[in-house]
Coordinates of C-alpha atoms in Angstrom, one line a residue:
M1 CA 117.0 140.3 151.4
V2 CA 115.4 141.5 148.2
I3 CA 112.2 143.6 148.5
F4 CA 110.5 142.3 145.4
D5 CA 110.8 138.7 146.5
R6 CA 108.0 139.5 149.0
I7 CA 105.8 141.8 147.0
N8 CA 103.3 139.5 145.2
E9 CA 103.7 135.8 144.7
K10 CA 101.2 135.7 141.8
E11 CA 103.4 138.0 139.8
D12 CA 106.6 136.1 140.7
V13 CA 108.7 139.2 140.6
S14 CA 112.4 139.0 141.6
L15 CA 115.4 141.1 141.4
R16 CA 117.9 138.3 142.0
P17 CA 120.9 138.3 139.7
D18 CA 120.1 134.9 138.4
S19 CA 116.5 135.8 137.6
T20 CA 115.4 135.7 134.0
N21 CA 111.9 136.9 134.6
E22 CA 111.1 139.7 132.2
K23 CA 108.9 141.3 134.8
T24 CA 112.0 142.3 136.7
A25 CA 112.9 144.9 134.1
T26 CA 109.2 146.0 133.8
L27 CA 108.9 146.5 137.5
S28 CA 112.2 148.3 138.0
Q29 CA 111.3 150.7 135.1
S30 CA 107.7 151.1 136.1
H31 CA 108.4 154.5 137.6
S32 CA 110.5 155.9 134.8
H33 CA 107.7 158.1 133.7
L34 CA 107.9 159.9 137.0
Y35 CA 111.1 161.6 136.2
G36 CA 110.3 163.4 133.0
N37 CA 108.8 166.8 132.6
S38 CA 105.2 167.0 133.4
T39 CA 102.9 168.6 130.8
D40 CA 99.3 169.6 130.9
S41 CA 97.3 167.7 128.4
T42 CA 94.3 170.1 128.6
E43 CA 95.7 172.7 126.2
S44 CA 93.0 175.2 125.1
A45 CA 92.0 175.0 121.5
L46 CA 93.1 177.8 119.2
P47 CA 90.3 180.1 118.0
R48 CA 89.1 180.1 114.5
V49 CA 90.6 182.8 112.3
S50 CA 88.3 184.7 109.9
L51 CA 89.4 185.9 106.5
N52 CA 88.7 189.5 107.2
S53 CA 91.2 191.7 108.9
Y54 CA 89.0 192.5 111.9
S55 CA 88.4 188.9 112.6
T56 CA 92.1 188.1 112.2
S57 CA 93.0 190.9 114.7
T58 CA 90.4 189.7 117.1
A59 CA 91.5 186.1 116.8
S60 CA 95.1 187.2 117.5
V61 CA 94.0 188.9 120.6
E62 CA 92.0 185.9 121.7
T63 CA 94.9 183.6 120.9
S64 CA 97.3 185.7 122.9
A65 CA 94.8 185.8 125.8
N66 CA 94.3 182.0 125.7
R67 CA 98.0 181.4 125.6
R68 CA 98.5 183.7 128.6
R69 CA 95.7 181.9 130.5
S70 CA 97.2 178.6 129.4
F71 CA 100.6 179.6 130.7
Y72 CA 99.2 180.8 134.1
Q73 CA 97.1 177.6 134.3
R74 CA 100.1 175.5 133.7
W75 CA 102.1 177.4 136.2
I76 CA 99.3 176.9 138.8
D77 CA 98.9 173.3 137.9
S78 CA 102.6 172.7 138.3
F79 CA 102.2 173.0 142.1
K80 CA 99.6 170.3 142.3
P81 CA 100.8 166.8 143.5
I82 CA 102.3 164.6 140.9
N83 CA 100.0 161.8 139.6
L84 CA 101.5 158.5 140.6
E85 CA 100.2 155.6 138.6
D86 CA 99.4 152.4 140.4
D87 CA 102.1 150.0 139.5
G88 CA 100.3 147.0 141.0
V89 CA 102.9 146.5 143.7
D90 CA 101.4 145.1 146.9
T91 CA 103.4 146.5 149.8
S92 CA 101.2 145.1 152.6
R93 CA 103.6 142.2 153.3
L94 CA 106.8 144.3 153.3
T95 CA 108.6 145.3 156.5
P96 CA 109.1 149.0 157.3
L97 CA 112.7 148.8 156.2
E98 CA 111.7 147.3 152.9
K99 CA 109.0 149.9 152.3
S100 CA 111.6 152.6 153.1
I101 CA 114.1 151.3 150.5
L102 CA 111.3 150.9 147.9
A103 CA 110.0 154.4 148.5
S104 CA 113.5 156.1 148.2
A105 CA 114.1 154.2 145.0
K106 CA 110.9 155.4 143.3
H107 CA 110.6 158.9 144.8
P108 CA 109.4 161.0 141.8
L109 CA 112.0 163.8 141.8
A110 CA 112.7 165.4 138.4
R111 CA 115.9 164.2 136.6
K112 CA 117.1 167.4 135.1
L113 CA 120.7 167.9 136.2
K114 CA 123.3 167.4 133.5
T115 CA 127.0 166.5 133.6
R116 CA 128.1 170.2 133.4
H117 CA 125.9 171.0 136.4
L118 CA 127.4 168.2 138.5
N119 CA 131.0 169.0 137.5
M120 CA 130.7 172.6 138.7
I121 CA 128.7 171.6 141.8
A122 CA 131.6 169.2 142.6
I123 CA 134.3 171.7 141.9
G124 CA 133.0 174.9 143.4
G125 CA 129.5 174.1 144.8
S126 CA 130.2 174.8 148.5
I127 CA 133.1 177.2 148.3
G128 CA 132.0 180.0 150.5
T129 CA 132.8 181.8 153.8
G130 CA 134.6 178.7 155.0
L131 CA 137.4 179.2 152.5
F132 CA 137.2 183.0 152.1
V133 CA 136.8 184.1 155.7
S134 CA 137.1 181.2 158.2
S135 CA 140.5 180.2 156.8
G136 CA 141.7 183.4 158.4
Y137 CA 140.5 182.3 161.9
A138 CA 142.3 178.9 161.3
L139 CA 145.5 180.8 160.3
A140 CA 145.4 182.9 163.5
R141 CA 144.9 179.9 165.7
G142 CA 147.3 177.4 164.2
G143 CA 149.8 179.2 161.9
P144 CA 150.5 178.6 158.2
A145 CA 151.9 175.1 158.6
A146 CA 149.0 174.0 160.8
V147 CA 146.5 175.2 158.2
L148 CA 148.3 173.3 155.5
I149 CA 148.5 170.1 157.6
G150 CA 144.9 170.5 158.7
Y151 CA 143.7 170.8 155.1
I152 CA 145.8 167.8 154.0
I153 CA 144.4 165.6 156.8
V154 CA 140.8 166.6 156.5
G155 CA 141.1 166.8 152.7
Y156 CA 142.3 163.2 152.5
A157 CA 139.5 162.0 154.8
V158 CA 136.9 163.9 152.6
L159 CA 138.4 162.4 149.5
T160 CA 137.9 158.8 150.8
M161 CA 134.4 159.7 151.8
V162 CA 133.5 161.2 148.4
Y163 CA 135.0 158.3 146.5
S164 CA 133.0 155.8 148.6
L165 CA 129.8 157.9 148.3
G166 CA 130.4 158.2 144.5
E167 CA 130.5 154.4 144.2
L168 CA 127.3 153.9 146.1
S169 CA 125.4 156.8 144.4
V170 CA 126.2 155.6 140.9
Q171 CA 125.1 152.1 141.9
F172 CA 121.9 153.3 143.6
P173 CA 120.8 156.8 142.5
V174 CA 118.0 157.1 145.0
S175 CA 116.3 159.9 146.8
G176 CA 118.3 161.1 149.8
S177 CA 121.5 159.3 148.6
F178 CA 123.7 158.7 151.7
N179 CA 120.8 159.4 154.1
A180 CA 118.9 156.5 152.6
F181 CA 122.1 154.4 152.5
F182 CA 122.5 154.7 156.2
T183 CA 119.0 153.2 156.6
R184 CA 119.6 150.5 154.0
F185 CA 123.2 149.3 154.8
I186 CA 123.5 150.0 158.6
D187 CA 120.3 150.5 160.5
P188 CA 117.1 152.7 160.2
S189 CA 117.8 154.4 163.5
W190 CA 121.2 155.5 162.3
G191 CA 119.6 156.6 159.0
F192 CA 117.1 158.8 160.8
T193 CA 119.6 160.2 163.3
L194 CA 122.3 161.2 160.8
A195 CA 119.7 162.5 158.3
I196 CA 118.2 164.8 161.0
M197 CA 121.7 166.0 161.9
Y198 CA 122.5 166.6 158.3
Y199 CA 119.2 168.5 157.9
L200 CA 120.0 170.7 160.9
S201 CA 123.5 171.4 159.5
W202 CA 122.0 172.9 156.3
A203 CA 119.0 174.5 158.0
I204 CA 121.1 176.4 160.5
S205 CA 123.7 177.3 157.9
Y206 CA 121.1 179.0 155.8
P207 CA 120.2 182.0 158.0
S208 CA 123.8 182.4 159.0
E209 CA 124.7 182.7 155.3
L210 CA 122.0 185.3 154.8
I211 CA 123.6 187.3 157.7
A212 CA 127.1 186.8 156.2
C213 CA 125.8 188.1 152.9
A214 CA 124.3 191.2 154.5
M215 CA 127.4 192.0 156.5
T216 CA 129.6 191.5 153.3
I217 CA 127.5 193.9 151.3
Q218 CA 127.9 196.5 154.1
F219 CA 131.6 196.7 153.0
W220 CA 130.3 199.2 150.4
T221 CA 127.7 201.0 152.5
T222 CA 126.3 201.0 156.0
S223 CA 123.5 203.4 155.4
I224 CA 120.9 200.7 154.8
N225 CA 119.7 198.3 157.5
P226 CA 121.3 194.9 156.9
A227 CA 117.8 193.3 157.3
V228 CA 116.9 194.7 153.9
Y229 CA 119.8 192.7 152.3
V230 CA 118.7 189.6 154.2
A231 CA 115.1 190.0 152.8
I232 CA 116.3 190.5 149.2
V233 CA 118.7 187.5 149.2
W234 CA 116.0 185.4 150.9
V235 CA 113.5 186.1 148.1
V236 CA 116.1 185.5 145.4
I237 CA 117.0 182.1 146.8
L238 CA 113.4 181.1 147.3
V239 CA 112.6 182.0 143.7
V240 CA 115.6 180.0 142.4
N241 CA 114.4 176.9 144.3
F242 CA 110.9 177.3 142.9
F243 CA 112.4 176.9 139.5
G244 CA 113.2 173.3 140.6
V245 CA 116.4 171.4 140.4
R246 CA 117.2 172.8 136.9
G247 CA 117.1 176.3 138.4
Y248 CA 119.3 175.3 141.2
G249 CA 121.7 173.6 138.8
E250 CA 121.9 176.6 136.4
V251 CA 122.5 179.1 139.3
E252 CA 125.2 176.9 140.9
F253 CA 126.8 176.4 137.5
V254 CA 127.2 180.2 137.0
L255 CA 128.2 181.0 140.6
S256 CA 130.6 178.1 140.8
I257 CA 132.4 179.4 137.6
I258 CA 132.7 182.8 139.3
K259 CA 134.1 181.3 142.5
V260 CA 136.6 179.1 140.7
L261 CA 137.9 181.9 138.5
A262 CA 138.2 184.1 141.6
V263 CA 140.2 181.5 143.6
V264 CA 142.5 180.7 140.7
G265 CA 143.0 184.4 140.0
F266 CA 143.8 185.0 143.7
I267 CA 146.4 182.1 143.7
I268 CA 148.1 183.6 140.6
L269 CA 148.0 187.1 142.2
G270 CA 149.2 185.8 145.5
I271 CA 152.2 184.1 143.9
C272 CA 153.0 187.4 142.1
I273 CA 152.8 189.4 145.4
T274 CA 155.0 186.8 147.1
C275 CA 157.6 187.1 144.4
G276 CA 157.8 190.9 144.7
V277 CA 154.8 192.5 142.9
G278 CA 153.2 195.2 145.2
D279 CA 154.2 197.6 147.9
Q280 CA 155.9 195.0 150.2
G281 CA 158.5 193.8 147.8
Y282 CA 159.8 190.2 147.8
I283 CA 158.1 188.2 150.6
G284 CA 158.9 184.6 149.9
G285 CA 158.6 182.4 153.0
K286 CA 159.2 185.3 155.4
Y287 CA 156.1 184.7 157.6
W288 CA 156.9 181.0 157.9
H289 CA 160.0 182.1 159.9
D290 CA 158.7 185.2 161.6
P291 CA 156.4 184.9 163.5
G292 CA 156.7 181.2 162.6
A293 CA 155.1 178.2 160.9
F294 CA 153.1 177.0 164.0
N295 CA 151.0 178.8 166.7
H296 CA 150.0 176.9 169.8
G297 CA 151.8 173.7 168.7
F298 CA 149.9 170.4 168.3
K299 CA 146.7 171.9 169.8
G300 CA 146.9 174.7 167.2
V301 CA 146.9 172.0 164.5
C302 CA 143.9 170.3 166.0
S303 CA 142.0 173.6 166.3
V304 CA 142.3 173.9 162.5
F305 CA 140.3 170.7 161.9
I306 CA 136.9 172.4 162.8
S307 CA 137.6 175.3 160.4
S308 CA 138.7 172.8 157.7
A309 CA 135.4 170.9 158.2
F310 CA 133.5 174.1 157.8
S311 CA 135.5 174.8 154.6
F312 CA 134.9 171.4 153.1
G313 CA 131.2 171.3 154.3
G314 CA 128.9 170.5 151.5
V315 CA 131.4 168.5 149.4
E316 CA 129.0 165.5 149.7
L317 CA 126.2 167.5 148.2
V318 CA 127.0 166.2 144.7
A319 CA 125.8 162.8 145.8
L320 CA 122.6 164.2 147.1
T321 CA 121.7 165.1 143.4
A322 CA 121.9 161.4 142.3
A323 CA 118.1 161.0 142.1
E324 CA 117.8 164.2 140.1
T325 CA 120.6 163.5 137.6
L326 CA 119.8 162.6 134.0
Q327 CA 122.8 160.2 133.6
P328 CA 124.3 159.3 137.0
K329 CA 126.4 156.6 135.4
I330 CA 128.4 159.2 133.6
S331 CA 127.8 162.4 135.4
L332 CA 128.3 161.3 139.0
R333 CA 131.5 159.4 138.5
R334 CA 133.0 162.3 136.7
A335 CA 131.9 164.8 139.3
T336 CA 133.2 162.6 142.1
K337 CA 136.7 162.6 140.6
Q338 CA 136.6 166.4 140.4
V339 CA 136.7 166.6 144.2
F340 CA 140.4 165.7 144.1
W341 CA 141.2 168.9 142.1
R342 CA 139.0 170.9 144.4
V343 CA 140.9 169.7 147.5
T344 CA 144.3 170.2 145.8
I345 CA 143.9 173.5 144.1
F346 CA 141.3 175.4 146.1
Y347 CA 142.4 174.4 149.5
L348 CA 146.0 173.2 149.6
L349 CA 147.4 175.8 147.2
T350 CA 145.3 178.5 148.7
S351 CA 146.5 177.7 152.2
I352 CA 150.1 177.9 151.1
V353 CA 149.6 181.2 149.4
I354 CA 147.7 182.7 152.3
G355 CA 150.4 181.5 154.7
C356 CA 153.0 183.3 152.7
L357 CA 151.1 186.6 152.4
V358 CA 149.5 187.0 155.9
P359 CA 151.3 186.5 159.3
Y360 CA 149.2 184.7 161.9
T361 CA 149.7 187.7 164.2
N362 CA 147.7 190.0 161.9
N363 CA 145.1 191.7 164.2
D364 CA 142.3 191.6 161.6
L365 CA 142.3 187.8 161.4
L366 CA 140.7 187.5 164.8
N367 CA 139.3 191.0 165.4
G368 CA 138.2 192.1 162.0
E369 CA 134.5 192.2 161.1
G370 CA 133.0 190.6 158.1
I371 CA 135.2 190.9 155.0
A372 CA 137.9 192.6 157.0
A373 CA 138.7 189.2 158.6
S374 CA 139.2 187.5 155.2
P375 CA 142.9 186.6 154.6
F376 CA 142.2 187.2 150.9
V377 CA 141.3 190.8 151.4
I378 CA 144.1 191.3 154.0
A379 CA 146.6 189.9 151.6
V380 CA 145.7 192.2 148.7
N381 CA 145.4 195.2 151.0
Q382 CA 148.9 194.7 152.3
G383 CA 150.1 194.4 148.7
G384 CA 148.8 197.9 148.0
I385 CA 146.3 196.8 145.3
K386 CA 143.2 199.0 145.7
V387 CA 140.5 197.6 143.4
I388 CA 141.0 193.9 144.3
P389 CA 139.2 194.1 147.7
H390 CA 136.1 195.2 146.0
I391 CA 136.3 192.4 143.5
M392 CA 136.9 189.8 146.2
N393 CA 134.0 191.3 148.2
A394 CA 131.7 190.8 145.2
V395 CA 133.0 187.2 144.8
I396 CA 132.3 186.5 148.5
V397 CA 128.7 187.8 148.1
A398 CA 128.3 185.4 145.1
A399 CA 129.8 182.6 147.2
V400 CA 127.5 183.2 150.2
I401 CA 124.4 183.3 147.9
S402 CA 125.6 180.0 146.4
V403 CA 126.0 178.3 149.8
G404 CA 122.6 179.7 150.9
N405 CA 121.1 178.2 147.7
S406 CA 122.7 174.9 148.5
S407 CA 121.4 175.1 152.1
V408 CA 117.8 175.2 150.9
Y409 CA 118.5 172.4 148.3
G410 CA 120.3 170.1 150.7
S411 CA 117.9 170.6 153.6
S412 CA 114.7 170.2 151.5
R413 CA 116.0 167.0 149.7
T414 CA 117.0 165.5 153.0
L415 CA 113.6 166.3 154.5
A416 CA 111.7 164.9 151.5
S417 CA 113.8 161.7 151.6
L418 CA 113.0 161.2 155.3
A419 CA 109.3 161.6 154.5
A420 CA 109.5 159.2 151.6
Q421 CA 111.1 156.6 153.8
G422 CA 108.3 156.9 156.3
L423 CA 110.6 158.4 159.0
L424 CA 108.7 161.8 159.0
P425 CA 105.1 162.7 158.2
G426 CA 104.2 162.2 154.6
I427 CA 103.4 165.9 154.0
F428 CA 107.1 166.7 154.0
G429 CA 107.6 164.4 151.0
Y430 CA 105.0 166.3 148.9
I431 CA 106.2 166.3 145.3
D432 CA 104.6 168.6 142.7
K433 CA 104.2 168.0 139.0
E434 CA 107.6 169.6 138.3
G435 CA 109.3 167.2 140.6
R436 CA 109.9 169.8 143.4
P437 CA 109.6 168.8 147.1
L438 CA 107.4 171.8 147.6
V439 CA 106.6 171.6 151.4
A440 CA 110.2 170.8 152.2
I441 CA 111.5 173.8 150.2
L442 CA 109.0 176.1 151.9
L443 CA 109.9 174.9 155.4
S444 CA 113.6 175.2 154.8
S445 CA 113.1 178.7 153.4
L446 CA 111.0 179.7 156.4
L447 CA 113.9 178.8 158.7
G448 CA 116.0 181.3 156.7
L449 CA 113.9 184.0 158.3
L450 CA 116.1 183.6 161.4
G451 CA 118.5 185.7 159.3
F452 CA 116.6 188.7 160.5
L453 CA 118.5 188.2 163.8
V454 CA 121.1 190.3 162.1
V455 CA 119.5 193.3 163.8
N456 CA 120.1 191.7 167.2
K457 CA 123.3 192.7 169.0
N458 CA 123.6 189.1 170.4
E459 CA 123.2 187.3 167.0
D460 CA 126.8 186.0 167.2
A461 CA 126.1 184.2 170.5
V462 CA 122.7 182.9 169.3
F463 CA 124.3 181.3 166.2
T464 CA 127.2 180.0 168.1
W465 CA 124.7 177.9 170.1
F466 CA 122.8 177.0 167.0
F467 CA 125.9 175.7 165.3
S468 CA 126.8 173.7 168.5
V469 CA 123.8 171.5 167.6
C470 CA 125.6 170.2 164.5
S471 CA 129.2 171.1 165.2
L472 CA 130.6 167.6 164.9
A473 CA 127.8 166.3 162.6
S474 CA 129.9 166.5 159.4
F475 CA 132.6 164.3 160.8
F476 CA 130.1 161.7 162.0
I477 CA 128.3 161.7 158.6
W478 CA 131.6 161.4 156.7
L479 CA 132.7 158.6 159.0
M480 CA 129.4 156.6 158.5
V481 CA 129.6 157.0 154.7
N482 CA 132.9 155.1 154.8
V483 CA 131.2 152.5 157.1
T484 CA 128.3 152.2 154.6
H485 CA 130.7 151.6 151.7
L486 CA 132.5 148.9 153.6
R487 CA 129.2 147.2 154.5
F488 CA 128.2 147.3 150.8
R489 CA 131.4 145.6 149.7
Y490 CA 131.2 143.0 152.4
A491 CA 127.5 142.3 151.7
L492 CA 128.5 141.6 148.1
R493 CA 131.0 139.1 149.3
R494 CA 128.6 137.5 151.9
Q495 CA 125.9 137.1 149.3
S496 CA 128.3 135.5 146.8
R497 CA 128.1 138.5 144.5
S498 CA 130.9 139.9 142.5
T499 CA 132.4 143.4 142.4
N500 CA 132.2 143.1 138.6
E501 CA 128.6 144.4 138.9
I502 CA 129.8 147.7 140.4
I503 CA 129.4 150.5 137.8
F504 CA 132.0 152.9 139.3
K505 CA 134.5 151.6 141.8
S506 CA 136.2 153.9 144.3
P507 CA 139.7 154.6 143.1
L508 CA 140.9 154.0 146.7
G509 CA 138.7 150.9 147.3
T510 CA 138.0 149.5 150.8
W511 CA 141.5 150.5 151.9
G512 CA 140.6 154.1 151.4
S513 CA 137.4 153.7 153.4
W514 CA 139.2 152.1 156.3
T515 CA 141.9 154.8 156.4
G516 CA 139.3 157.5 156.1
L517 CA 137.3 155.9 158.9
F518 CA 140.2 155.8 161.4
L519 CA 141.3 159.3 160.4
L520 CA 137.9 160.7 161.1
L521 CA 137.7 158.9 164.4
F522 CA 141.1 160.5 165.3
I523 CA 139.8 164.0 164.3
I524 CA 136.7 163.6 166.4
C525 CA 138.7 162.6 169.4
V526 CA 141.2 165.5 169.2
L527 CA 138.4 168.0 168.6
I528 CA 136.6 166.8 171.8
W529 CA 140.0 167.3 173.6
V530 CA 140.5 170.8 172.2
S531 CA 137.0 171.7 173.0
A532 CA 137.3 170.6 176.7
Y533 CA 140.8 172.2 177.0
P534 CA 140.8 175.1 174.6
I535 CA 143.7 177.3 173.5
D536 CA 144.6 180.2 175.8
V537 CA 142.5 178.8 178.7
H538 CA 144.1 177.2 181.8
G539 CA 142.3 174.0 182.6
S540 CA 138.9 173.0 181.2
D541 CA 136.1 175.2 179.9
V542 CA 132.6 173.8 180.1
V543 CA 131.0 176.5 177.9
S544 CA 133.5 176.0 175.2
F545 CA 133.1 172.2 175.3
W546 CA 129.3 172.3 174.9
Q547 CA 129.5 175.0 172.2
S548 CA 131.7 172.6 170.2
C549 CA 130.4 169.2 171.1
L550 CA 126.7 169.6 171.9
S551 CA 126.0 167.5 168.7
L552 CA 127.6 164.4 170.3
P553 CA 125.0 163.8 173.1
L554 CA 122.2 165.0 170.8
L555 CA 123.2 162.4 168.2
I556 CA 123.1 159.7 170.8
L557 CA 119.8 160.9 172.2
I558 CA 118.1 160.9 168.8
W559 CA 119.4 157.4 168.1
V560 CA 118.2 156.0 171.5
L561 CA 114.8 157.7 171.2
H562 CA 114.3 156.2 167.7
K563 CA 115.4 152.7 168.8
T564 CA 113.0 153.0 171.8
Y565 CA 110.1 154.3 169.9
Y566 CA 110.3 151.6 167.2
K567 CA 111.3 148.9 169.6
T568 CA 114.3 147.7 167.5
W569 CA 116.8 147.1 170.3
N570 CA 117.0 143.5 169.3
Q571 CA 118.8 144.5 166.1
L572 CA 121.6 147.0 166.3
W573 CA 122.5 146.7 162.6
I574 CA 121.3 144.9 159.5
K575 CA 122.9 141.6 158.8
L576 CA 125.1 141.5 155.7
E577 CA 123.1 138.6 154.2
D578 CA 119.9 140.7 154.6
I579 CA 121.1 143.8 152.9
D580 CA 119.2 144.7 149.7
L581 CA 121.7 145.0 146.8
D582 CA 119.3 145.5 144.0
T583 CA 116.4 147.9 144.6
G584 CA 117.0 151.3 143.2
R585 CA 119.3 150.4 140.3
R586 CA 118.5 152.0 137.0
E587 CA 119.9 149.1 135.2
A588 CA 117.5 146.2 135.6
D589 CA 119.3 143.7 133.5
L590 CA 122.3 142.7 135.7
D591 CA 123.8 140.3 133.1
R592 CA 123.8 143.1 130.5
L593 CA 125.3 145.5 133.0
K594 CA 128.2 143.1 133.8
Q595 CA 128.8 142.7 130.1
E596 CA 129.0 146.5 129.6
I597 CA 131.4 146.9 132.5
A598 CA 133.6 144.1 131.1
E599 CA 133.7 145.8 127.7
E600 CA 134.6 149.1 129.3
K601 CA 137.4 147.5 131.2
E602 CA 138.7 145.8 128.0
K603 CA 138.8 149.2 126.2
F604 CA 140.5 150.8 129.1
R605 CA 143.3 148.2 129.2
A606 CA 144.1 149.1 125.5
K607 CA 144.5 152.8 126.3
P608 CA 148.0 154.3 126.8
F609 CA 149.5 155.0 130.2
Y610 CA 149.0 158.7 130.2
Y611 CA 145.3 158.2 129.5
K612 CA 145.0 155.8 132.5
V613 CA 146.6 158.4 134.7
Y614 CA 144.2 161.1 133.5
H615 CA 141.3 158.8 133.9
F616 CA 142.3 158.1 137.5
F617 CA 142.1 161.8 138.5
C618 CA 139.4 162.9 136.0

């Protein structure tokens, strides 16, 4: 199935690989003007300047005033809807699925993210409370060996997902990325269901990050109501997102550098403390023997999975930027490969260092409040280093702001993509002249006002139930990304297409997608088991189960309702031969693309061995 085969027979437009019609390139590029910067063509004319000094002075004042008015006018005009030129495409004969694919391909988001932005988003974009604080909870529940094993297992599953997603996003840099891919390669009902779950994950995470930021700042002073900090951070994040994707990219670039330097510095400091620097003397692997490497056995290892998922959450965000990336062919594949180093350095090495520095019996890991529960702070406090906790606290504040910023970005782009695909009312897909999904940003920001629950004594219980809505969502989304990648590859084969047209191939190929899929299925099953029969509880616990697994029946319910509403029970998934493999490419000339890929492969073969190894990981 190719959308443009059915658009207008008079124009004879086709995106088939064997088509030589020049209108193919014209049509696929007809929306390229949508992604540039929007400028106001109604600039006010400069006033005439008289030769006498008075007139010159007056003219200068008038010019300054006109420039100010022009700036304000441009600023006001930037919030108006983007002007979409009619490309002459008749969509009356398209199916809802075809309209959805076409809409996500030409959604007019601004392409302003550069390679450096994506690299830092990939490396440190979602490092936050999951690594800095929640890793302590995982350590207390499972022990140091369980944390390491959990991060390795979940890390590998995440790596297979990111590689699969990178291949698809470079090939089809469309609005919504994997949310649109679910609709396109599996089924619209799955696309809607998983996108809603993904949106809820970010939307609920945002107010909780605001609360975490307020509680972290209280490490220095408790004389100010934490609601004040929530309000300040909320305004800052809203302003950043009003600067558009470029503002988001620049802020994430700076904050990610801070987080990366902090984690690397902690690893170096942790190694030094383990080797004898500090008040404790030489530690080595002491805590791996006493109190031990494992706590609660196999169930302790399984309990680490949910904390690991929270730590890795947002790693897929780099693919969501595909439609707003200037050069996805270069930037996205580089950023995708950076995830390997993020998994290895920031999670595996950190888990080893933390396991050596903090025993899982430490009381603050489970009972400490805010920053006091962070194994990073506990480790340096035990080492007798006084100033480092303040530095780590500042880093955690920066990390929480970064994740809050990503929450607004991720939820707003998901909402806008759903609207563009026709799965939500069109108002949510409102795009202004600067390429910002304005309504989606405002709605996502308004949900952040739930952060004022920080003044409520029961806010922990409230957010526990909020998070139960999307507790297993990340695992399901990651699993379905691997399914999507497999269906893309098999659709190529079914339609007699070659993998030679794939711009960036997953280093792990379909084998990686299959192993990642089964591994994620295993993780979901054991998490359901641990939720039903939690640690330290004799028998089953209904409350614990629903707090951890409420997302499972909710996911099924949304899918069933969507199927029923649109009456699509006759088709549970799209047939491989009907999958659209062309709409959304930025390279319209398929033959030229194949030639470029072949030339790149030929140059790569001539490179030395060490370069090939470097290229595989970087």
